[in-house]
Structures are given as C-alpha cells and as structure tokens.
Short mmCIF file of C-alpha atoms in Angstrom, two decimals:
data_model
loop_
_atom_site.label_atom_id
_atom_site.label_comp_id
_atom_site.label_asym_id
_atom_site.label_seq_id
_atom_site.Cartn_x
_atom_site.Cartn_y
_atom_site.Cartn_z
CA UNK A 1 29.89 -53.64 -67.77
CA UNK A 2 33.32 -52.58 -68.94
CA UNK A 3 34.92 -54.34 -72.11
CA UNK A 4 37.52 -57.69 -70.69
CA UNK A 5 40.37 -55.93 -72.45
CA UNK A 6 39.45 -51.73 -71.11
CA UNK A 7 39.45 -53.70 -67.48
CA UNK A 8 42.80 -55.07 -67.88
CA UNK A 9 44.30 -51.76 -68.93
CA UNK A 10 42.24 -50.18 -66.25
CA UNK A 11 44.64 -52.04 -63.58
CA UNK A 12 47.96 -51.31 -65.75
CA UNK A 13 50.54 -48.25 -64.27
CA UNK A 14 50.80 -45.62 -65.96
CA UNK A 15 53.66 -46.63 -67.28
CA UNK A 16 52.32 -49.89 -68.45
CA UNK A 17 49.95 -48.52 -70.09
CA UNK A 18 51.95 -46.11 -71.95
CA UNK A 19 54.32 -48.73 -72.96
CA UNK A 20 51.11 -50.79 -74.41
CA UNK A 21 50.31 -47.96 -76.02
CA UNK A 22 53.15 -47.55 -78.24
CA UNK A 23 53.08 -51.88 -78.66
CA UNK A 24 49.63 -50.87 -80.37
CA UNK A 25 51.01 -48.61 -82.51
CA UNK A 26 53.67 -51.06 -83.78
CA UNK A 27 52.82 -54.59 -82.94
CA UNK A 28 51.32 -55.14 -86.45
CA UNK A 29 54.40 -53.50 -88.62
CA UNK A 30 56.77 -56.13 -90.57
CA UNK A 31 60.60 -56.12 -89.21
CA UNK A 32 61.72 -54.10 -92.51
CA UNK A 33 59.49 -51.02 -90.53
CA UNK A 34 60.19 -51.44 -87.32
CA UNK A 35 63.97 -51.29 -88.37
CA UNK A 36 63.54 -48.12 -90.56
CA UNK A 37 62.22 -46.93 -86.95
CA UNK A 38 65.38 -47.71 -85.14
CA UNK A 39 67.83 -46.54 -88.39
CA UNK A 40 66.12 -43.14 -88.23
CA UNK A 41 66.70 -42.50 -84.85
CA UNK A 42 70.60 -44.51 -84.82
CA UNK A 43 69.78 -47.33 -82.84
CA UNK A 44 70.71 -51.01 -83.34
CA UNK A 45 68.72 -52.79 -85.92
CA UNK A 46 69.58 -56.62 -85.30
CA UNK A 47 67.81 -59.29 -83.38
CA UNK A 48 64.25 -60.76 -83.89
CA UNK A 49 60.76 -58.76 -83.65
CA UNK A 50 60.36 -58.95 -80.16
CA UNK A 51 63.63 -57.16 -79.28
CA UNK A 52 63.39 -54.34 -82.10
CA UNK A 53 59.89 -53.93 -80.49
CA UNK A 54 61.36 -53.31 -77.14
CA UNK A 55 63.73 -50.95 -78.69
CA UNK A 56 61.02 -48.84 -80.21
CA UNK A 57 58.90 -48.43 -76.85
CA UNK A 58 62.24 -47.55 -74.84
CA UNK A 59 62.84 -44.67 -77.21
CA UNK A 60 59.28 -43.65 -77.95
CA UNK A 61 58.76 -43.13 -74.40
CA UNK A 62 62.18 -42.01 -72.66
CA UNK A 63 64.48 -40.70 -76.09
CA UNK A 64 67.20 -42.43 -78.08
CA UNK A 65 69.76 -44.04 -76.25
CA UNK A 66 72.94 -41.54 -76.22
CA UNK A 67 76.70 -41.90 -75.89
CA UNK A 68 78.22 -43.58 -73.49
CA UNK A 69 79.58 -41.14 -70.62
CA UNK A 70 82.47 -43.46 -69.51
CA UNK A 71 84.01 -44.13 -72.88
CA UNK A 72 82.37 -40.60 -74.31
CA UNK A 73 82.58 -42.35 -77.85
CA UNK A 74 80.67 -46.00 -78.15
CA UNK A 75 76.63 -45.90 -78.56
CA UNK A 76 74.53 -47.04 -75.32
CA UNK A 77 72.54 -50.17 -75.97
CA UNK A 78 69.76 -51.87 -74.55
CA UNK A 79 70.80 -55.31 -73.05
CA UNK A 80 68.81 -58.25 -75.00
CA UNK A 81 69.49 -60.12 -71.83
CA UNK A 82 68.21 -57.75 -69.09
CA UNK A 83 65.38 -55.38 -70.32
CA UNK A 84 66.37 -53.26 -67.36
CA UNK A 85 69.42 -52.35 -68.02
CA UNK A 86 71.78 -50.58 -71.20
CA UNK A 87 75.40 -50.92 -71.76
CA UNK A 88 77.93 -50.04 -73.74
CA UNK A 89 80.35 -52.31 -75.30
CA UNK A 90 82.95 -49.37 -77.23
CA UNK A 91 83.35 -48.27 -80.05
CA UNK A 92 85.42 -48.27 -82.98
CA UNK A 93 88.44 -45.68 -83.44
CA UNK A 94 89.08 -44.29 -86.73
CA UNK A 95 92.31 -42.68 -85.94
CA UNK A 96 93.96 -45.71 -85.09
CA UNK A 97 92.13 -48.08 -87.34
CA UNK A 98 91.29 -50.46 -83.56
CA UNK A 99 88.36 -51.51 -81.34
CA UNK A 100 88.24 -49.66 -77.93
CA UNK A 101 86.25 -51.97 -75.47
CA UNK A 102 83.93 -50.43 -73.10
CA UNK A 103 82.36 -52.09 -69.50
CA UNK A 104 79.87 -49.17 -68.94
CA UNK A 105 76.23 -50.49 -67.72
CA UNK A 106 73.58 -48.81 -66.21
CA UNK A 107 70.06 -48.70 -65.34
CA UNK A 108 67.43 -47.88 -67.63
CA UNK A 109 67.01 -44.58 -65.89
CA UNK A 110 70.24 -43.73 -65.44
CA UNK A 111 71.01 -44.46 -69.18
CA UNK A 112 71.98 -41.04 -71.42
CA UNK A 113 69.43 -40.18 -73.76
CA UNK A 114 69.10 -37.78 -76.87
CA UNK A 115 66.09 -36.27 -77.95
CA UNK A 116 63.67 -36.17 -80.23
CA UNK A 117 62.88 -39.83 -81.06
CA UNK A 118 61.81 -39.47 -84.94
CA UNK A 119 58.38 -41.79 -85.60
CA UNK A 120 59.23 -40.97 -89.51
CA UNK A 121 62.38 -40.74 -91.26
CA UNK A 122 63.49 -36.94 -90.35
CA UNK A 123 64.58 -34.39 -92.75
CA UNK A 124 68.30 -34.32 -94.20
CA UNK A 125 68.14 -31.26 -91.46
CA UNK A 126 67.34 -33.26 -88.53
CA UNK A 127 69.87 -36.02 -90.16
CA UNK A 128 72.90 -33.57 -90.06
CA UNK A 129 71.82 -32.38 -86.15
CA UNK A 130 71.76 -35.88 -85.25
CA UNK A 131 75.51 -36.35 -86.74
CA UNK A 132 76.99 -33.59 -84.98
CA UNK A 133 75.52 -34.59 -81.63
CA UNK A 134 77.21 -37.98 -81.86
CA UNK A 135 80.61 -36.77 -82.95
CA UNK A 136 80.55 -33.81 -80.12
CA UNK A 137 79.79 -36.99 -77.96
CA UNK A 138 78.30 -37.52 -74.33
CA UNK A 139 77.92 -33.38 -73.87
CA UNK A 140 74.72 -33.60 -75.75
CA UNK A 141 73.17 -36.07 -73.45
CA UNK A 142 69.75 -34.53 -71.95
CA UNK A 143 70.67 -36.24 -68.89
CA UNK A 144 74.40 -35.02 -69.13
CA UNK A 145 76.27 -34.41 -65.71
CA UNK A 146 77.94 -31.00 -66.60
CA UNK A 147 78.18 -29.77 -63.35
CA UNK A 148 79.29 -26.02 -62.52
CA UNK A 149 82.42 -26.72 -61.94
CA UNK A 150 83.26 -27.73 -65.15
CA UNK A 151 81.29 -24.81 -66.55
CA UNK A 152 83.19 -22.95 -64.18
CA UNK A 153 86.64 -24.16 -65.51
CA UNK A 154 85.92 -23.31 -68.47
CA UNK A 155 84.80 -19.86 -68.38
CA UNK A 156 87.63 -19.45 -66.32
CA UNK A 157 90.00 -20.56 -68.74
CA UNK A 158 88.94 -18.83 -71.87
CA UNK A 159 88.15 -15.49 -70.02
CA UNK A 160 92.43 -16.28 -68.78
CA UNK A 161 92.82 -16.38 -72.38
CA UNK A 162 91.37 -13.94 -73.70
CA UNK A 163 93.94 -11.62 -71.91
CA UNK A 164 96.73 -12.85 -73.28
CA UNK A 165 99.30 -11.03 -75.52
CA UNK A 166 98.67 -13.10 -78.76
CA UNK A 167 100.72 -12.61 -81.94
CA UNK A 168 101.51 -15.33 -83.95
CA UNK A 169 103.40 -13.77 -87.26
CA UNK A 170 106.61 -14.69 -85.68
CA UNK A 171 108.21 -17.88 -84.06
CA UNK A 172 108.50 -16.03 -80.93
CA UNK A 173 105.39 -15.04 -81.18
CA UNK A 174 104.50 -18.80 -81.19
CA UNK A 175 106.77 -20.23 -79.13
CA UNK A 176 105.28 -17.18 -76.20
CA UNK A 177 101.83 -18.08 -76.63
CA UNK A 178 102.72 -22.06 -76.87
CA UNK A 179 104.57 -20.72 -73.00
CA UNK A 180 101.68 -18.57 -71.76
CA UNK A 181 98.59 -21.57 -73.12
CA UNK A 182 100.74 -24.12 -71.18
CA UNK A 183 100.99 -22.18 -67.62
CA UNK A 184 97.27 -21.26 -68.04
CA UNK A 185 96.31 -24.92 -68.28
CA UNK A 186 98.89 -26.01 -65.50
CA UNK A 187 97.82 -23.08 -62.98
CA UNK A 188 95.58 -24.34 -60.66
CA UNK A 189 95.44 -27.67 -62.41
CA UNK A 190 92.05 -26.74 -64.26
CA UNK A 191 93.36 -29.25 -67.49
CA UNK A 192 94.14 -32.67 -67.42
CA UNK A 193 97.87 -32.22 -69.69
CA UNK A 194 100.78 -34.60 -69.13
CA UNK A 195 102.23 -34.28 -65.97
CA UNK A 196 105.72 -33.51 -68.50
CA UNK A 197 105.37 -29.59 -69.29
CA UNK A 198 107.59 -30.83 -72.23
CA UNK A 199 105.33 -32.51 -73.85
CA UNK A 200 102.58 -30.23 -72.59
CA UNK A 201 103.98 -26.88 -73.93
CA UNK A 202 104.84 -29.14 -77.42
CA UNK A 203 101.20 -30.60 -78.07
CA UNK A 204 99.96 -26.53 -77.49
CA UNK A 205 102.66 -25.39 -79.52
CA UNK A 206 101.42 -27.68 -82.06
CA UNK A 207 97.65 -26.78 -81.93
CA UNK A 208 99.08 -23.55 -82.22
CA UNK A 209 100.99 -23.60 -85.27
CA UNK A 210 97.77 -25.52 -86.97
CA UNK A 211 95.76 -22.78 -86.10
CA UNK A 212 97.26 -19.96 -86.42
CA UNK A 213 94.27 -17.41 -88.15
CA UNK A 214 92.30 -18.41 -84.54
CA UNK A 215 91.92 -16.23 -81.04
CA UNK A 216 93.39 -17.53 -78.04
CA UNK A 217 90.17 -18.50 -76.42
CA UNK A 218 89.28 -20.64 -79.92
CA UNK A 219 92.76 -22.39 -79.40
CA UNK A 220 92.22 -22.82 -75.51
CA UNK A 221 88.82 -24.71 -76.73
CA UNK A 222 90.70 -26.35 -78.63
CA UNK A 223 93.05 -27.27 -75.60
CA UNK A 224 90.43 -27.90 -73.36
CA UNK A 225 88.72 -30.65 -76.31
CA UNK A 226 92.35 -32.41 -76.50
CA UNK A 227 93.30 -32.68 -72.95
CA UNK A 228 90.06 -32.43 -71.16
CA UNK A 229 89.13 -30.49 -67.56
CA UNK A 230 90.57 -32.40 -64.90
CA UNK A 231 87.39 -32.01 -62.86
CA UNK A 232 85.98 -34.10 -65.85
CA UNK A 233 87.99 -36.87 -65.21
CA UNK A 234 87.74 -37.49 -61.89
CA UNK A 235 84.04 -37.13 -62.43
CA UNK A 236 84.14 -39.89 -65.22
CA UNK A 237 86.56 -41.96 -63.15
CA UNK A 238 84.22 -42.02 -60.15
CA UNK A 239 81.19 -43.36 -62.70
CA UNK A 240 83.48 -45.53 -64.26
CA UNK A 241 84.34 -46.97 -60.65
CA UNK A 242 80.56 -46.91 -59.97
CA UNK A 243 79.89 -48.89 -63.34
CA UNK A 244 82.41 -51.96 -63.29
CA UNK A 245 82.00 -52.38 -59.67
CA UNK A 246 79.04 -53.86 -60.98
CA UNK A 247 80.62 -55.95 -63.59
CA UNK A 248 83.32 -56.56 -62.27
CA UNK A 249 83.78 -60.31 -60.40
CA UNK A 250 85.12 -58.67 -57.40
CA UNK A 251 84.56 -55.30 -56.49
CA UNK A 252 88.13 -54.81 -55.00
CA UNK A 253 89.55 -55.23 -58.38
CA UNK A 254 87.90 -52.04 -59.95
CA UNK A 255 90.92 -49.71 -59.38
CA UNK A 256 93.31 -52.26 -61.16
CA UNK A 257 91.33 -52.22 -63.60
CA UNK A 258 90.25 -48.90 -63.84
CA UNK A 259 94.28 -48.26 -63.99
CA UNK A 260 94.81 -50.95 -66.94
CA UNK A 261 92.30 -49.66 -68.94
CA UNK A 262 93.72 -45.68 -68.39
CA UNK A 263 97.33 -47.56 -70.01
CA UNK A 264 95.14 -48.73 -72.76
CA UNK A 265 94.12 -45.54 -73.29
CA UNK A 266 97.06 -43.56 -73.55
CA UNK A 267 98.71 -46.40 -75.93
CA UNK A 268 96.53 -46.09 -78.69
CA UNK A 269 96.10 -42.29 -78.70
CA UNK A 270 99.81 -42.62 -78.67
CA UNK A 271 99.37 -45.02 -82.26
CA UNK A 272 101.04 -48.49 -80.29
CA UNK A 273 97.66 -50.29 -80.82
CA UNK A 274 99.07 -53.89 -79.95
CA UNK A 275 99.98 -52.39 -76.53
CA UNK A 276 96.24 -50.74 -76.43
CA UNK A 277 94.71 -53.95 -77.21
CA UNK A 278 96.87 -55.63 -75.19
CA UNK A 279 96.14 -53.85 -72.07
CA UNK A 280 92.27 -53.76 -73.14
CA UNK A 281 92.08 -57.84 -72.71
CA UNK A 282 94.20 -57.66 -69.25
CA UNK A 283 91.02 -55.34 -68.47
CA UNK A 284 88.48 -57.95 -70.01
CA UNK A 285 90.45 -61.20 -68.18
CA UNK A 286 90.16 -58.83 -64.84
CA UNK A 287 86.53 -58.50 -64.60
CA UNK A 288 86.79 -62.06 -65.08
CA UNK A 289 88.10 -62.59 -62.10
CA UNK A 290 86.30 -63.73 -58.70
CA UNK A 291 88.92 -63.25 -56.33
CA UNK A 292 91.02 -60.21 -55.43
CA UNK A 293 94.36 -59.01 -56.96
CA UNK A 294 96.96 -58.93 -54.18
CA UNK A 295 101.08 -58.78 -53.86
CA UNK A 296 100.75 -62.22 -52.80
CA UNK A 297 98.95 -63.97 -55.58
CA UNK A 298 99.91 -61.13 -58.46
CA UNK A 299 102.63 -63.80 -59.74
CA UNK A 300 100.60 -66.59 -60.04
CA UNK A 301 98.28 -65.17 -62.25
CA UNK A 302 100.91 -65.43 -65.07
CA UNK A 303 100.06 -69.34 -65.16
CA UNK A 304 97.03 -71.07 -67.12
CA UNK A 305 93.76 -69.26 -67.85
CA UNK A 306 94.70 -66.11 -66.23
CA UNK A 307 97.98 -65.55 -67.79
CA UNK A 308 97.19 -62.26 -69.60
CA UNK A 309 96.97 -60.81 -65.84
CA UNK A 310 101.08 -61.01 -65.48
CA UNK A 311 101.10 -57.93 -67.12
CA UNK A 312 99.52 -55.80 -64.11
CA UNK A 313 102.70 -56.42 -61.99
CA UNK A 314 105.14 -55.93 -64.98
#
C-alpha cells in the first residue's frame, strides 16, 4: 500500500502539487527568510507568515509580480484579501514629491510578471538589471501587450527621422528641427502631443536644446518616451476601462472616471499637485458610488458624503 500522505498528493493537480512543492521547500523557514526571499526579488515584505508564504509560491511558480500596465509606474501586488487576484494601488512620484493612486486589478493570470524569481540573494549584476527594468516600467513585462502596431509606430517614426536635415549649431538650426520633430509626431497622429502645436513644437524644442550632441532618431525616442504612441493609449485606456469596470460600484461610471483621473494626470505632470490630488479623490469617491452619474442628479452630488463629486460638472 501507498504511504497516507503520497495518496493525497497522488489526487492533487498539477498545479497543486507544484504549489505544495514549493510550501515544502519553505514552510519550515523563520519570517526574517522568507522576507529576504521577497526583498531579493522586490516584492512586498509585510503581513504575517502565511501571506509572505503565499507570496513566495506565486513567484516561484509564475515570476515576480511586474509593473502595473494601467498606471505603468506602481508595483502589482497580490491581494491579502482575494488570493486570486493582484492589484495595484500607485505609486509614489518623485518629480512632484505626491502619491498617484492607482484602481488596476486583475486576475492572477492576467497579472504582469518579470522574470527570473531569485531563490538566493542575486549578484549586484542581477541587482542593477532588476533596477533598470522597473524604472523602464511595464515594457519589460514577459506578458507585455506590445502589439505591432506600436512596434510599427515606432519604426516608422525614427526611420521619418532619420531623414531629416538635422543641424543644431545654430538657433535656426533648432528652431527647424524643433518644426520638422513636431509635424513628424502630428502627421498621421502616430504621438499622443497636446492637441496645441504651441506647446507641442515648445516641449520638442526643449528636448532639443537639452540634447543637442544626439541624432534625430535618439531625440524622437526621446519624444516618443515623453508623449507616448497614441495607439498606446487607447490600448491602456481600453484596459483601464476593462479594470475599474470591475471596481467600480457601477459600471456606467467608468468613463467619468476614467476622464477624472486623465485631469489628475495632466495636473501633476503640470507641478499643481493639490489639483492632482484633488481630482485623484473625485476618482476614489466615484468608484464609491452605486448609482449612475447623470445631468439630472450631477448637482446633488455636491451635498453630504458625496460632495467631492461637484467637481465632475464644474
């Protein structure tokens, strides 16, 4: 007869059974350990033994937990309350010293992931590879949706550039390739710049003028990392729609608040972060929300416990 316990794994998935394997491996380890697990590999480190054990056997057997590809800067996590799921909850913004909320959630499977997962601390190497994937963001997801279009966009863009007539010893010189980077970007609305060509042609000129010892295709990356593809963003904006839809308290409110979070956005890249924040809770106090926005009952939601909300209809 087969051993009580080889029975019992006998009638466990595979899955299962993989995920008792790596419980084996770990079950036994003090918290101090199983944290110097999770710090090698840049994942959370709080909560008690049971949760950091969870942690461990989610990246052991699927990858570290990558950056969030709504936000593109905050750190997926696994939710303590759902096992299922990961979500992200933002992140914090150097540039303008504030906390940008996220609503992202997802499936475990749908969740980005970075490979390897380290099972000992990894060289200062591996330490340094690990850094620059997190500060070139979601793109270094294994699961990353990077379709061809956006490849295409690209390639398009810097190949555009590449022609261009690009002499920057003189402030004509400048002020022509500031002119010739703009209409590139506008033509066939492959970047997302400000609908302004103002304020387009001065945020190039000023990449420009701060690089002025690079190519035009290195300042078109440049372009491209500032502004983003516009194919990009409607991608993001559809999994953004997908995410708080699931969040949110009613579904119909998801492009409201899809649109107040956007005006957060721009507001603290422009430096007004009381207006970012602001905007940020309106977002929070919408998902709140059970009922839907209308015309009709937009003004009464400036009364009581919903009184952030005024500031969608002002």
């Amino acid at each position: 007869n087969q051993p009580k316990k080889k029975r019992k794994m006998n009638k466990l998935s595979e899955e299962e059974r993989a995920e008792a394997e790596v419980y084996a491996m770990y079950e036994k380890k003090k918290n101090d350990e199983l944290k110097d697990v999770l710090r090698w590999n840049n994942q959370m480190v709080g909560g008690n033994k049971d949760a950091l054990l969870t942690r461990i056997i989610d990246g052991q057997l699927n990858g570290r937990l990558g950056i969030c590809p709504s936000c593109e800067k905050g750190k997926m996590k696994l939710k303590d309350t759902e096992a299922a799921k990961a979500y992200c909850n933002g992140y914090f913004d150097e540039e303008n010293q504030a906390r940008i909320p996220c609503f992202y959630e997802c499936s475990l499977k749908e969740a980005p992931r970075l490979l390897p997962w380290y099972t000992e601390e990894p060289t200062e190497e591996e330490k340094e590879k690990m850094k620059a994937m997190a500060e070139e963001g979601a793109s270094n997801n294994i699961n990353s949706s990077s379709t061809s279009e956006n490849i295409d966009a690209k390639a398009k863009l810097l190949k555009r550039a590449s022609k261009l007539n690009w002499n920057l010893d003189s402030k004509s010189g400048i002020k022509e390739a500031a002119q010739d980077l703009t209409t590139l970007c506008t033509k066939d609305h492959l970047v997302d710049v400000p609908n302004d060509d103002k304020i387009t042609k001065m945020e190039i000129g000023r990449l420009v003028v701060q690089n002025r010892s690079k190519t035009a295709p290195e300042v078109m990356e440049l372009v491209i990392h500032k502004f983003g593809l516009t194919q990009a963003k409607i991608e993001k904006e559809k999994k953004q729609a997908k995410s708080l839809s699931a969040v949110c308290g009613n579904a119909e409110n998801v492009g409201v608040m899809q649109a107040i979070l956007e005006l957060g956005d721009l507001y603290f890249k422009e430096g007004n972060r009381n207006a970012g924040a602001t905007y940020k809770k309106v977002a929070q106090a919408i998902k709140e929300l059970t009922f839907e926005i209308t015309a009709e009952n937009a003004k009464g939601l400036g009364k009581g416990k919903t009184k952030v909300c005024v500031c969608v209809y002002v």
